[in-house]
Amino acid sequence: MKLTDNVLRSFRVAKVFRENSDKINCFDFSSNGETVISSSDDDSIVLYDCQEGKPKRTLYSKKYGVDLIRYTHAANTVVYSSNKIDDTIRYLSLHDNKYIRYFPGHSKRVVALSMSPVDDTFISGSLDKTIRLWDLRSPNCQGLMHLQGKPVCSFDPEGLIFAAGVNSEMVKLYDLRSFDKGPFATFKLQYERTCEWTGLKFSNDGKLILVSTNGGTLRVLDAFKGAVLHSFGGYNNSKGVILEASFTPDSQFIMIGSEDGKIHVWNAESGMKVALLDGKHTGPVTCLQFNPKFMTFASACSNMWIHCSEWVPSE
């Protein structure tokens, strides 16, 4: 089934999971779309089966806390950042709940973590104003970039370049093979005093970059020229919450949750708002991602919600 405006408008809550006692700070779908894993401020890691629609396992990271959880390319391993004690990134085997490796280096909280879509490389950005490049096979940092401010960062869908958003006003593009030579492109955007950048994502077709903020605006950039194609607003975020925005897997639509539990959807090309879904969340929708393979998406506050399309094509 193809995603259209009508299909998106037909999405309804299919399942609610109340496994957590505090905010879900991050979740990530496996590349085959069969599982989703969440990290929470209650120090738990919950693995959900998307096909059976139920939680499979709960693990805990009580000592270090857990945030920014990401699947690696092996379905049973994850990396995540700490939100207690130290700023080391941890590489965990879900199979036996044992750490495979630690990645020390950052001296302040890690605020961005992006896994390469093609290999064992990943990047991290921290409040220490650095981006570090890592390889899962080695605890040693493979590359280090000093920046002028807080970074957000992400790989492109081919894993050849990565983008760094710096100081909430610049996007710098780096070639992974020669990042030490500096960025090959820099896009300067108009600085907004009222909010700071909290996330940066490429569309799956590699043509667009989505910049999310802790205010009430999102921006969509041309990934090649850096021009701002659209600015989206009209969703509630008065308290400066970090709200995750996402592309749909076909790169055609952009979604974000809001402070009041609603989910807003725009057409990425035209910039028109196509849907306003009642997520029925009790708090701000801090996390939101579309399943990469199936016609469902997940959103989270302190509970995890799975949404399915109820679209019945007319004969």
PDB file of C-alpha atoms in Angstrom:
ATOM      1  CA  MET A   1       0.000   0.000   0.000  1.00  0.00           C
ATOM      2  CA  LYS A   2       1.250   3.463  -0.921  1.00  0.00           C
ATOM      3  CA  LEU A   3       1.221   6.300   1.591  1.00  0.00           C
ATOM      4  CA  THR A   4      -1.157   9.068   0.543  1.00  0.00           C
ATOM      5  CA  ASP A   5      -2.836  11.963   2.350  1.00  0.00           C
ATOM      6  CA  ASN A   6      -5.950   9.838   2.897  1.00  0.00           C
ATOM      7  CA  VAL A   7      -4.001   6.846   4.175  1.00  0.00           C
ATOM      8  CA  LEU A   8      -2.167   9.057   6.661  1.00  0.00           C
ATOM      9  CA  ARG A   9      -5.409  10.601   7.870  1.00  0.00           C
ATOM     10  CA  SER A  10      -6.747   7.091   8.531  1.00  0.00           C
ATOM     11  CA  PHE A  11      -4.106   6.154  11.126  1.00  0.00           C
ATOM     12  CA  ARG A  12      -5.518   5.208  14.536  1.00  0.00           C
ATOM     13  CA  VAL A  13      -3.984   4.016  17.786  1.00  0.00           C
ATOM     14  CA  ALA A  14      -3.815   0.220  17.617  1.00  0.00           C
ATOM     15  CA  LYS A  15      -1.859  -0.568  20.760  1.00  0.00           C
ATOM     16  CA  VAL A  16      -0.712   1.193  23.915  1.00  0.00           C
ATOM     17  CA  PHE A  17       2.127  -0.142  26.075  1.00  0.00           C
ATOM     18  CA  ARG A  18       2.417   1.102  29.636  1.00  0.00           C
ATOM     19  CA  GLU A  19       5.734  -0.502  30.519  1.00  0.00           C
ATOM     20  CA  ASN A  20       7.454   2.649  31.766  1.00  0.00           C
ATOM     21  CA  SER A  21       7.211   4.749  34.920  1.00  0.00           C
ATOM     22  CA  ASP A  22       8.949   7.766  33.366  1.00  0.00           C
ATOM     23  CA  LYS A  23       9.407   9.426  29.968  1.00  0.00           C
ATOM     24  CA  ILE A  24      10.551   7.332  26.993  1.00  0.00           C
ATOM     25  CA  ASN A  25      13.519   9.386  25.781  1.00  0.00           C
ATOM     26  CA  CYS A  26      14.249   7.476  22.568  1.00  0.00           C
ATOM     27  CA  PHE A  27      13.319   4.455  20.483  1.00  0.00           C
ATOM     28  CA  ASP A  28      14.594   2.797  17.331  1.00  0.00           C
ATOM     29  CA  PHE A  29      13.105   0.318  14.860  1.00  0.00           C
ATOM     30  CA  SER A  30      15.171  -2.615  13.626  1.00  0.00           C
ATOM     31  CA  SER A  31      15.974  -2.329   9.913  1.00  0.00           C
ATOM     32  CA  ASN A  32      13.554  -5.185   9.095  1.00  0.00           C
ATOM     33  CA  GLY A  33      10.764  -3.384  11.000  1.00  0.00           C
ATOM     34  CA  GLU A  34      10.032  -6.434  13.138  1.00  0.00           C
ATOM     35  CA  THR A  35      11.091  -4.987  16.499  1.00  0.00           C
ATOM     36  CA  VAL A  36      11.367  -1.594  18.180  1.00  0.00           C
ATOM     37  CA  ILE A  37      13.555  -0.883  21.203  1.00  0.00           C
ATOM     38  CA  SER A  38      13.063   1.980  23.655  1.00  0.00           C
ATOM     39  CA  SER A  39      15.154   3.743  26.289  1.00  0.00           C
ATOM     40  CA  SER A  40      13.531   5.569  29.177  1.00  0.00           C
ATOM     41  CA  ASP A  41      14.343   7.968  32.006  1.00  0.00           C
ATOM     42  CA  ASP A  42      13.305   5.124  34.358  1.00  0.00           C
ATOM     43  CA  ASP A  43      16.612   3.406  33.299  1.00  0.00           C
ATOM     44  CA  SER A  44      14.850   0.626  31.391  1.00  0.00           C
ATOM     45  CA  ILE A  45      15.349  -0.759  27.884  1.00  0.00           C
ATOM     46  CA  VAL A  46      12.218  -2.400  26.476  1.00  0.00           C
ATOM     47  CA  LEU A  47      12.184  -4.553  23.355  1.00  0.00           C
ATOM     48  CA  TYR A  48       8.843  -4.827  21.523  1.00  0.00           C
ATOM     49  CA  ASP A  49       7.733  -7.320  18.897  1.00  0.00           C
ATOM     50  CA  CYS A  50       6.000  -5.263  16.175  1.00  0.00           C
ATOM     51  CA  GLN A  51       4.411  -8.276  14.503  1.00  0.00           C
ATOM     52  CA  GLU A  52       2.866  -9.748  17.635  1.00  0.00           C
ATOM     53  CA  GLY A  53       2.283  -6.301  19.144  1.00  0.00           C
ATOM     54  CA  LYS A  54       3.709  -7.024  22.567  1.00  0.00           C
ATOM     55  CA  PRO A  55       6.757  -6.345  24.731  1.00  0.00           C
ATOM     56  CA  LYS A  56       9.341  -9.137  24.548  1.00  0.00           C
ATOM     57  CA  ARG A  57      11.987  -8.189  27.107  1.00  0.00           C
ATOM     58  CA  THR A  58      12.935  -5.521  29.609  1.00  0.00           C
ATOM     59  CA  LEU A  59      16.557  -4.841  30.571  1.00  0.00           C
ATOM     60  CA  TYR A  60      17.884  -2.216  32.972  1.00  0.00           C
ATOM     61  CA  SER A  61      20.781   0.229  32.985  1.00  0.00           C
ATOM     62  CA  LYS A  62      20.277   1.456  36.553  1.00  0.00           C
ATOM     63  CA  LYS A  63      23.821   2.601  37.223  1.00  0.00           C
ATOM     64  CA  TYR A  64      24.383   4.629  34.052  1.00  0.00           C
ATOM     65  CA  GLY A  65      20.882   5.414  32.854  1.00  0.00           C
ATOM     66  CA  VAL A  66      20.037   5.074  29.159  1.00  0.00           C
ATOM     67  CA  ASP A  67      19.303   7.499  26.316  1.00  0.00           C
ATOM     68  CA  LEU A  68      19.665   7.739  22.513  1.00  0.00           C
ATOM     69  CA  ILE A  69      19.365   3.986  22.013  1.00  0.00           C
ATOM     70  CA  ARG A  70      20.252   2.766  18.501  1.00  0.00           C
ATOM     71  CA  TYR A  71      20.292  -0.636  16.857  1.00  0.00           C
ATOM     72  CA  THR A  72      23.566  -1.643  15.249  1.00  0.00           C
ATOM     73  CA  HIS A  73      23.497  -3.873  12.148  1.00  0.00           C
ATOM     74  CA  ALA A  74      23.201  -7.012  14.231  1.00  0.00           C
ATOM     75  CA  ALA A  75      19.574  -7.250  15.373  1.00  0.00           C
ATOM     76  CA  ASN A  76      20.556  -8.260  18.900  1.00  0.00           C
ATOM     77  CA  THR A  77      22.998  -5.440  19.750  1.00  0.00           C
ATOM     78  CA  VAL A  78      22.506  -1.749  20.547  1.00  0.00           C
ATOM     79  CA  VAL A  79      24.560   1.314  21.406  1.00  0.00           C
ATOM     80  CA  TYR A  80      23.320   3.974  23.798  1.00  0.00           C
ATOM     81  CA  SER A  81      24.453   7.018  25.740  1.00  0.00           C
ATOM     82  CA  SER A  82      24.370   7.479  29.498  1.00  0.00           C
ATOM     83  CA  ASN A  83      22.305  10.080  31.315  1.00  0.00           C
ATOM     84  CA  LYS A  84      23.816   9.391  34.753  1.00  0.00           C
ATOM     85  CA  ILE A  85      27.374   9.126  36.164  1.00  0.00           C
ATOM     86  CA  ASP A  86      29.519   9.441  33.026  1.00  0.00           C
ATOM     87  CA  ASP A  87      29.360  10.274  29.328  1.00  0.00           C
ATOM     88  CA  THR A  88      30.647   6.973  27.978  1.00  0.00           C
ATOM     89  CA  ILE A  89      28.734   5.294  25.134  1.00  0.00           C
ATOM     90  CA  ARG A  90      27.909   1.628  25.725  1.00  0.00           C
ATOM     91  CA  TYR A  91      27.612  -1.263  23.270  1.00  0.00           C
ATOM     92  CA  LEU A  92      25.242  -3.913  24.646  1.00  0.00           C
ATOM     93  CA  SER A  93      24.384  -7.450  23.605  1.00  0.00           C
ATOM     94  CA  LEU A  94      20.649  -7.942  24.144  1.00  0.00           C
ATOM     95  CA  HIS A  95      21.091 -11.695  23.824  1.00  0.00           C
ATOM     96  CA  ASP A  96      22.914 -12.104  27.142  1.00  0.00           C
ATOM     97  CA  ASN A  97      22.570  -8.547  28.554  1.00  0.00           C
ATOM     98  CA  LYS A  98      26.345  -8.010  28.598  1.00  0.00           C
ATOM     99  CA  TYR A  99      28.402  -5.034  27.485  1.00  0.00           C
ATOM    100  CA  ILE A 100      30.572  -5.794  24.464  1.00  0.00           C
ATOM    101  CA  ARG A 101      32.527  -2.544  24.546  1.00  0.00           C
ATOM    102  CA  TYR A 102      32.684   0.949  26.039  1.00  0.00           C
ATOM    103  CA  PHE A 103      33.433   4.144  24.118  1.00  0.00           C
ATOM    104  CA  PRO A 104      34.889   6.748  26.512  1.00  0.00           C
ATOM    105  CA  GLY A 105      35.938  10.208  25.348  1.00  0.00           C
ATOM    106  CA  HIS A 106      33.171  12.754  25.723  1.00  0.00           C
ATOM    107  CA  SER A 107      33.475  14.983  28.793  1.00  0.00           C
ATOM    108  CA  LYS A 108      29.847  16.184  28.808  1.00  0.00           C
ATOM    109  CA  ARG A 109      26.481  14.655  28.031  1.00  0.00           C
ATOM    110  CA  VAL A 110      26.049  13.022  24.609  1.00  0.00           C
ATOM    111  CA  VAL A 111      23.126  14.674  22.799  1.00  0.00           C
ATOM    112  CA  ALA A 112      23.356  13.040  19.351  1.00  0.00           C
ATOM    113  CA  LEU A 113      24.093   9.494  18.216  1.00  0.00           C
ATOM    114  CA  SER A 114      23.852   8.199  14.648  1.00  0.00           C
ATOM    115  CA  MET A 115      24.699   4.732  13.359  1.00  0.00           C
ATOM    116  CA  SER A 116      26.029   4.374   9.826  1.00  0.00           C
ATOM    117  CA  PRO A 117      23.408   2.698   7.620  1.00  0.00           C
ATOM    118  CA  VAL A 118      26.079   0.580   5.889  1.00  0.00           C
ATOM    119  CA  ASP A 119      28.802  -0.458   8.330  1.00  0.00           C
ATOM    120  CA  ASP A 120      30.040  -0.458  11.956  1.00  0.00           C
ATOM    121  CA  THR A 121      30.810   3.260  12.049  1.00  0.00           C
ATOM    122  CA  PHE A 122      28.827   5.626  14.259  1.00  0.00           C
ATOM    123  CA  ILE A 123      29.065   9.273  15.252  1.00  0.00           C
ATOM    124  CA  SER A 124      28.266  11.044  18.501  1.00  0.00           C
ATOM    125  CA  GLY A 125      27.807  14.698  19.369  1.00  0.00           C
ATOM    126  CA  SER A 126      28.165  16.103  22.867  1.00  0.00           C
ATOM    127  CA  LEU A 127      27.672  19.237  24.957  1.00  0.00           C
ATOM    128  CA  ASP A 128      31.502  19.253  25.141  1.00  0.00           C
ATOM    129  CA  LYS A 129      31.240  20.799  21.626  1.00  0.00           C
ATOM    130  CA  THR A 130      32.758  17.847  19.805  1.00  0.00           C
ATOM    131  CA  ILE A 131      31.641  15.220  17.343  1.00  0.00           C
ATOM    132  CA  ARG A 132      33.426  11.902  17.598  1.00  0.00           C
ATOM    133  CA  LEU A 133      33.647   9.180  14.994  1.00  0.00           C
ATOM    134  CA  TRP A 134      33.742   5.573  16.232  1.00  0.00           C
ATOM    135  CA  ASP A 135      33.974   1.999  14.994  1.00  0.00           C
ATOM    136  CA  LEU A 136      32.074  -0.670  16.964  1.00  0.00           C
ATOM    137  CA  ARG A 137      35.150  -2.924  16.789  1.00  0.00           C
ATOM    138  CA  SER A 138      37.437  -0.512  18.677  1.00  0.00           C
ATOM    139  CA  PRO A 139      37.032   1.435  21.930  1.00  0.00           C
ATOM    140  CA  ASN A 140      39.278   4.179  20.549  1.00  0.00           C
ATOM    141  CA  CYS A 141      37.814   7.248  18.906  1.00  0.00           C
ATOM    142  CA  GLN A 142      38.510   7.158  15.132  1.00  0.00           C
ATOM    143  CA  GLY A 143      38.081  10.879  14.564  1.00  0.00           C
ATOM    144  CA  LEU A 144      37.395  14.066  16.477  1.00  0.00           C
ATOM    145  CA  MET A 145      35.899  17.382  15.399  1.00  0.00           C
ATOM    146  CA  HIS A 146      35.940  20.459  17.636  1.00  0.00           C
ATOM    147  CA  LEU A 147      33.012  22.771  17.013  1.00  0.00           C
ATOM    148  CA  GLN A 148      31.894  26.213  18.122  1.00  0.00           C
ATOM    149  CA  GLY A 149      28.773  25.043  19.911  1.00  0.00           C
ATOM    150  CA  LYS A 150      26.362  22.236  20.730  1.00  0.00           C
ATOM    151  CA  PRO A 151      26.146  19.790  17.788  1.00  0.00           C
ATOM    152  CA  VAL A 152      23.436  17.661  16.255  1.00  0.00           C
ATOM    153  CA  CYS A 153      24.559  15.123  13.658  1.00  0.00           C
ATOM    154  CA  SER A 154      23.397  12.366  11.343  1.00  0.00           C
ATOM    155  CA  PHE A 155      24.588  10.077   8.556  1.00  0.00           C
ATOM    156  CA  ASP A 156      23.116  10.303   5.085  1.00  0.00           C
ATOM    157  CA  PRO A 157      21.251   7.161   3.852  1.00  0.00           C
ATOM    158  CA  GLU A 158      24.283   5.869   1.938  1.00  0.00           C
ATOM    159  CA  GLY A 159      26.693   6.260   4.840  1.00  0.00           C
ATOM    160  CA  LEU A 160      29.145   8.283   2.739  1.00  0.00           C
ATOM    161  CA  ILE A 161      28.654  11.677   4.327  1.00  0.00           C
ATOM    162  CA  PHE A 162      27.392  13.026   7.603  1.00  0.00           C
ATOM    163  CA  ALA A 163      25.821  16.345   8.483  1.00  0.00           C
ATOM    164  CA  ALA A 164      26.572  18.362  11.595  1.00  0.00           C
ATOM    165  CA  GLY A 165      24.285  21.124  12.800  1.00  0.00           C
ATOM    166  CA  VAL A 166      26.330  23.608  14.829  1.00  0.00           C
ATOM    167  CA  ASN A 167      25.226  26.422  17.131  1.00  0.00           C
ATOM    168  CA  SER A 168      21.656  26.180  15.812  1.00  0.00           C
ATOM    169  CA  GLU A 169      22.610  28.178  12.718  1.00  0.00           C
ATOM    170  CA  MET A 170      24.911  26.140  10.449  1.00  0.00           C
ATOM    171  CA  VAL A 171      24.774  22.774   8.725  1.00  0.00           C
ATOM    172  CA  LYS A 172      28.169  21.377   7.730  1.00  0.00           C
ATOM    173  CA  LEU A 173      28.516  18.356   5.428  1.00  0.00           C
ATOM    174  CA  TYR A 174      31.539  16.089   5.819  1.00  0.00           C
ATOM    175  CA  ASP A 175      32.852  13.291   3.611  1.00  0.00           C
ATOM    176  CA  LEU A 176      33.445  10.307   5.887  1.00  0.00           C
ATOM    177  CA  ARG A 177      36.680   9.378   4.055  1.00  0.00           C
ATOM    178  CA  SER A 178      38.212  12.836   4.436  1.00  0.00           C
ATOM    179  CA  PHE A 179      36.367  14.520   7.293  1.00  0.00           C
ATOM    180  CA  ASP A 180      39.674  15.686   8.798  1.00  0.00           C
ATOM    181  CA  LYS A 181      39.979  18.097   5.863  1.00  0.00           C
ATOM    182  CA  GLY A 182      36.882  19.899   7.150  1.00  0.00           C
ATOM    183  CA  PRO A 183      33.391  20.213   5.678  1.00  0.00           C
ATOM    184  CA  PHE A 184      32.942  20.170   1.899  1.00  0.00           C
ATOM    185  CA  ALA A 185      29.793  22.292   2.229  1.00  0.00           C
ATOM    186  CA  THR A 186      28.473  24.721   4.850  1.00  0.00           C
ATOM    187  CA  PHE A 187      24.929  26.091   4.879  1.00  0.00           C
ATOM    188  CA  LYS A 188      24.254  29.086   7.094  1.00  0.00           C
ATOM    189  CA  LEU A 189      20.650  29.518   8.213  1.00  0.00           C
ATOM    190  CA  GLN A 190      18.971  32.440   9.864  1.00  0.00           C
ATOM    191  CA  TYR A 191      19.579  32.174  13.594  1.00  0.00           C
ATOM    192  CA  GLU A 192      16.464  31.904  15.755  1.00  0.00           C
ATOM    193  CA  ARG A 193      16.916  33.299  19.228  1.00  0.00           C
ATOM    194  CA  THR A 194      13.813  31.638  20.590  1.00  0.00           C
ATOM    195  CA  CYS A 195      14.916  28.014  20.154  1.00  0.00           C
ATOM    196  CA  GLU A 196      17.853  25.704  19.563  1.00  0.00           C
ATOM    197  CA  TRP A 197      18.299  22.776  17.221  1.00  0.00           C
ATOM    198  CA  THR A 198      17.667  19.387  18.774  1.00  0.00           C
ATOM    199  CA  GLY A 199      17.809  16.982  15.829  1.00  0.00           C
ATOM    200  CA  LEU A 200      18.896  16.547  12.245  1.00  0.00           C
ATOM    201  CA  LYS A 201      17.790  13.792   9.832  1.00  0.00           C
ATOM    202  CA  PHE A 202      18.172  12.981   6.149  1.00  0.00           C
ATOM    203  CA  SER A 203      15.239  11.728   4.110  1.00  0.00           C
ATOM    204  CA  ASN A 204      15.695   8.168   2.802  1.00  0.00           C
ATOM    205  CA  ASP A 205      16.151   9.450  -0.762  1.00  0.00           C
ATOM    206  CA  GLY A 206      19.001  11.676   0.486  1.00  0.00           C
ATOM    207  CA  LYS A 207      17.503  14.843  -0.996  1.00  0.00           C
ATOM    208  CA  LEU A 208      16.231  16.564   2.144  1.00  0.00           C
ATOM    209  CA  ILE A 209      17.512  17.429   5.615  1.00  0.00           C
ATOM    210  CA  LEU A 210      15.045  17.909   8.467  1.00  0.00           C
ATOM    211  CA  VAL A 211      16.104  20.193  11.308  1.00  0.00           C
ATOM    212  CA  SER A 212      14.041  19.953  14.498  1.00  0.00           C
ATOM    213  CA  THR A 213      14.130  22.438  17.366  1.00  0.00           C
ATOM    214  CA  ASN A 214      12.921  22.780  20.945  1.00  0.00           C
ATOM    215  CA  GLY A 215      10.588  25.557  19.809  1.00  0.00           C
ATOM    216  CA  GLY A 216       7.544  25.520  17.578  1.00  0.00           C
ATOM    217  CA  THR A 217       9.260  25.255  14.178  1.00  0.00           C
ATOM    218  CA  LEU A 218      10.804  22.641  11.908  1.00  0.00           C
ATOM    219  CA  ARG A 219      12.843  23.342   8.814  1.00  0.00           C
ATOM    220  CA  VAL A 220      13.356  21.281   5.692  1.00  0.00           C
ATOM    221  CA  LEU A 221      16.513  21.954   3.665  1.00  0.00           C
ATOM    222  CA  ASP A 222      17.629  20.954   0.211  1.00  0.00           C
ATOM    223  CA  ALA A 223      20.473  18.533   1.089  1.00  0.00           C
ATOM    224  CA  PHE A 224      22.553  19.636  -1.926  1.00  0.00           C
ATOM    225  CA  LYS A 225      22.101  23.401  -1.924  1.00  0.00           C
ATOM    226  CA  GLY A 226      21.192  24.126   1.702  1.00  0.00           C
ATOM    227  CA  ALA A 227      18.194  26.268   0.783  1.00  0.00           C
ATOM    228  CA  VAL A 228      15.316  26.231   3.282  1.00  0.00           C
ATOM    229  CA  LEU A 229      12.436  24.688   1.330  1.00  0.00           C
ATOM    230  CA  HIS A 230       9.821  24.792   4.084  1.00  0.00           C
ATOM    231  CA  SER A 231       9.379  25.936   7.662  1.00  0.00           C
ATOM    232  CA  PHE A 232       6.640  24.122   9.558  1.00  0.00           C
ATOM    233  CA  GLY A 233       4.880  25.446  12.636  1.00  0.00           C
ATOM    234  CA  GLY A 234       1.443  25.395  14.185  1.00  0.00           C
ATOM    235  CA  TYR A 235       2.142  22.661  16.724  1.00  0.00           C
ATOM    236  CA  ASN A 236       2.288  23.259  20.474  1.00  0.00           C
ATOM    237  CA  ASN A 237       5.665  23.369  22.188  1.00  0.00           C
ATOM    238  CA  SER A 238       5.592  26.221  24.693  1.00  0.00           C
ATOM    239  CA  LYS A 239       7.812  24.523  27.294  1.00  0.00           C
ATOM    240  CA  GLY A 240      10.828  23.966  25.038  1.00  0.00           C
ATOM    241  CA  VAL A 241      10.502  20.178  24.986  1.00  0.00           C
ATOM    242  CA  ILE A 242      12.676  18.128  22.617  1.00  0.00           C
ATOM    243  CA  LEU A 243      10.149  16.676  20.144  1.00  0.00           C
ATOM    244  CA  GLU A 244      11.379  14.159  17.582  1.00  0.00           C
ATOM    245  CA  ALA A 245      10.397  14.822  13.975  1.00  0.00           C
ATOM    246  CA  SER A 246      10.658  12.143  11.275  1.00  0.00           C
ATOM    247  CA  PHE A 247      10.275  11.502   7.579  1.00  0.00           C
ATOM    248  CA  THR A 248       8.073   8.667   6.380  1.00  0.00           C
ATOM    249  CA  PRO A 249      10.189   5.917   4.727  1.00  0.00           C
ATOM    250  CA  ASP A 250       9.147   7.092   1.216  1.00  0.00           C
ATOM    251  CA  SER A 251      10.502  10.624   1.988  1.00  0.00           C
ATOM    252  CA  GLN A 252       7.109  12.107   1.039  1.00  0.00           C
ATOM    253  CA  PHE A 253       5.825  13.218   4.451  1.00  0.00           C
ATOM    254  CA  ILE A 254       7.141  14.770   7.651  1.00  0.00           C
ATOM    255  CA  MET A 255       5.644  14.065  11.074  1.00  0.00           C
ATOM    256  CA  ILE A 256       6.042  15.511  14.548  1.00  0.00           C
ATOM    257  CA  GLY A 257       4.240  15.116  17.844  1.00  0.00           C
ATOM    258  CA  SER A 258       3.382  18.032  20.092  1.00  0.00           C
ATOM    259  CA  GLU A 259       3.031  19.098  23.698  1.00  0.00           C
ATOM    260  CA  ASP A 260      -0.732  18.373  23.659  1.00  0.00           C
ATOM    261  CA  GLY A 261      -0.404  14.783  22.395  1.00  0.00           C
ATOM    262  CA  LYS A 262      -1.422  15.529  18.799  1.00  0.00           C
ATOM    263  CA  ILE A 263       0.567  14.401  15.749  1.00  0.00           C
ATOM    264  CA  HIS A 264       1.021  16.769  12.797  1.00  0.00           C
ATOM    265  CA  VAL A 265       1.810  15.589   9.259  1.00  0.00           C
ATOM    266  CA  TRP A 266       2.959  17.675   6.285  1.00  0.00           C
ATOM    267  CA  ASN A 267       3.684  16.910   2.646  1.00  0.00           C
ATOM    268  CA  ALA A 268       7.468  17.305   2.262  1.00  0.00           C
ATOM    269  CA  GLU A 269       7.258  18.557  -1.308  1.00  0.00           C
ATOM    270  CA  SER A 270       4.323  20.982  -1.181  1.00  0.00           C
ATOM    271  CA  GLY A 271       4.698  21.968   2.466  1.00  0.00           C
ATOM    272  CA  MET A 272       0.947  21.564   2.996  1.00  0.00           C
ATOM    273  CA  LYS A 273      -0.358  20.107   6.254  1.00  0.00           C
ATOM    274  CA  VAL A 274      -2.174  16.878   5.359  1.00  0.00           C
ATOM    275  CA  ALA A 275      -3.186  15.408   8.709  1.00  0.00           C
ATOM    276  CA  LEU A 276      -3.659  16.160  12.391  1.00  0.00           C
ATOM    277  CA  LEU A 277      -3.928  12.900  14.314  1.00  0.00           C
ATOM    278  CA  ASP A 278      -5.110  12.585  17.886  1.00  0.00           C
ATOM    279  CA  GLY A 279      -2.340  10.532  19.422  1.00  0.00           C
ATOM    280  CA  LYS A 280      -4.276  10.394  22.720  1.00  0.00           C
ATOM    281  CA  HIS A 281      -1.020  10.944  24.584  1.00  0.00           C
ATOM    282  CA  THR A 282      -1.163  12.114  28.174  1.00  0.00           C
ATOM    283  CA  GLY A 283       2.021  14.182  27.807  1.00  0.00           C
ATOM    284  CA  PRO A 284       4.248  15.657  25.100  1.00  0.00           C
ATOM    285  CA  VAL A 285       5.037  13.280  22.213  1.00  0.00           C
ATOM    286  CA  THR A 286       8.818  13.237  22.644  1.00  0.00           C
ATOM    287  CA  CYS A 287       9.552  10.387  20.193  1.00  0.00           C
ATOM    288  CA  LEU A 288       7.995   9.577  16.839  1.00  0.00           C
ATOM    289  CA  GLN A 289       9.180   7.312  14.010  1.00  0.00           C
ATOM    290  CA  PHE A 290       7.618   5.460  11.136  1.00  0.00           C
ATOM    291  CA  ASN A 291       8.280   1.734  10.807  1.00  0.00           C
ATOM    292  CA  PRO A 292      10.828   1.282   7.955  1.00  0.00           C
ATOM    293  CA  LYS A 293       9.025  -1.746   6.480  1.00  0.00           C
ATOM    294  CA  PHE A 294       5.406  -1.898   7.676  1.00  0.00           C
ATOM    295  CA  MET A 295       2.465   0.493   7.537  1.00  0.00           C
ATOM    296  CA  THR A 296       2.700   1.502  11.190  1.00  0.00           C
ATOM    297  CA  PHE A 297       4.369   4.217  13.210  1.00  0.00           C
ATOM    298  CA  ALA A 298       5.230   4.531  16.876  1.00  0.00           C
ATOM    299  CA  SER A 299       4.990   7.541  19.163  1.00  0.00           C
ATOM    300  CA  ALA A 300       5.915   7.872  22.807  1.00  0.00           C
ATOM    301  CA  CYS A 301       5.454   9.985  25.915  1.00  0.00           C
ATOM    302  CA  SER A 302       5.860   7.858  29.065  1.00  0.00           C
ATOM    303  CA  ASN A 303       3.893   5.174  27.187  1.00  0.00           C
ATOM    304  CA  MET A 304       4.598   3.624  23.786  1.00  0.00           C
ATOM    305  CA  TRP A 305       1.809   3.882  21.183  1.00  0.00           C
ATOM    306  CA  ILE A 306       1.627   1.935  17.926  1.00  0.00           C
ATOM    307  CA  HIS A 307      -0.534   3.458  15.181  1.00  0.00           C
ATOM    308  CA  CYS A 308      -1.925   1.539  12.202  1.00  0.00           C
ATOM    309  CA  SER A 309      -3.757   2.661   9.098  1.00  0.00           C
ATOM    310  CA  GLU A 310      -7.467   1.886   8.927  1.00  0.00           C
ATOM    311  CA  TRP A 311      -7.593   2.992   5.316  1.00  0.00           C
ATOM    312  CA  VAL A 312      -9.934   0.869   3.228  1.00  0.00           C
ATOM    313  CA  PRO A 313      -9.419   1.686  -0.473  1.00  0.00           C
ATOM    314  CA  SER A 314     -12.697   2.484  -2.228  1.00  0.00           C
ATOM    315  CA  GLU A 315     -13.606   0.052  -4.977  1.00  0.00           C
TER     316      GLU A 315
END
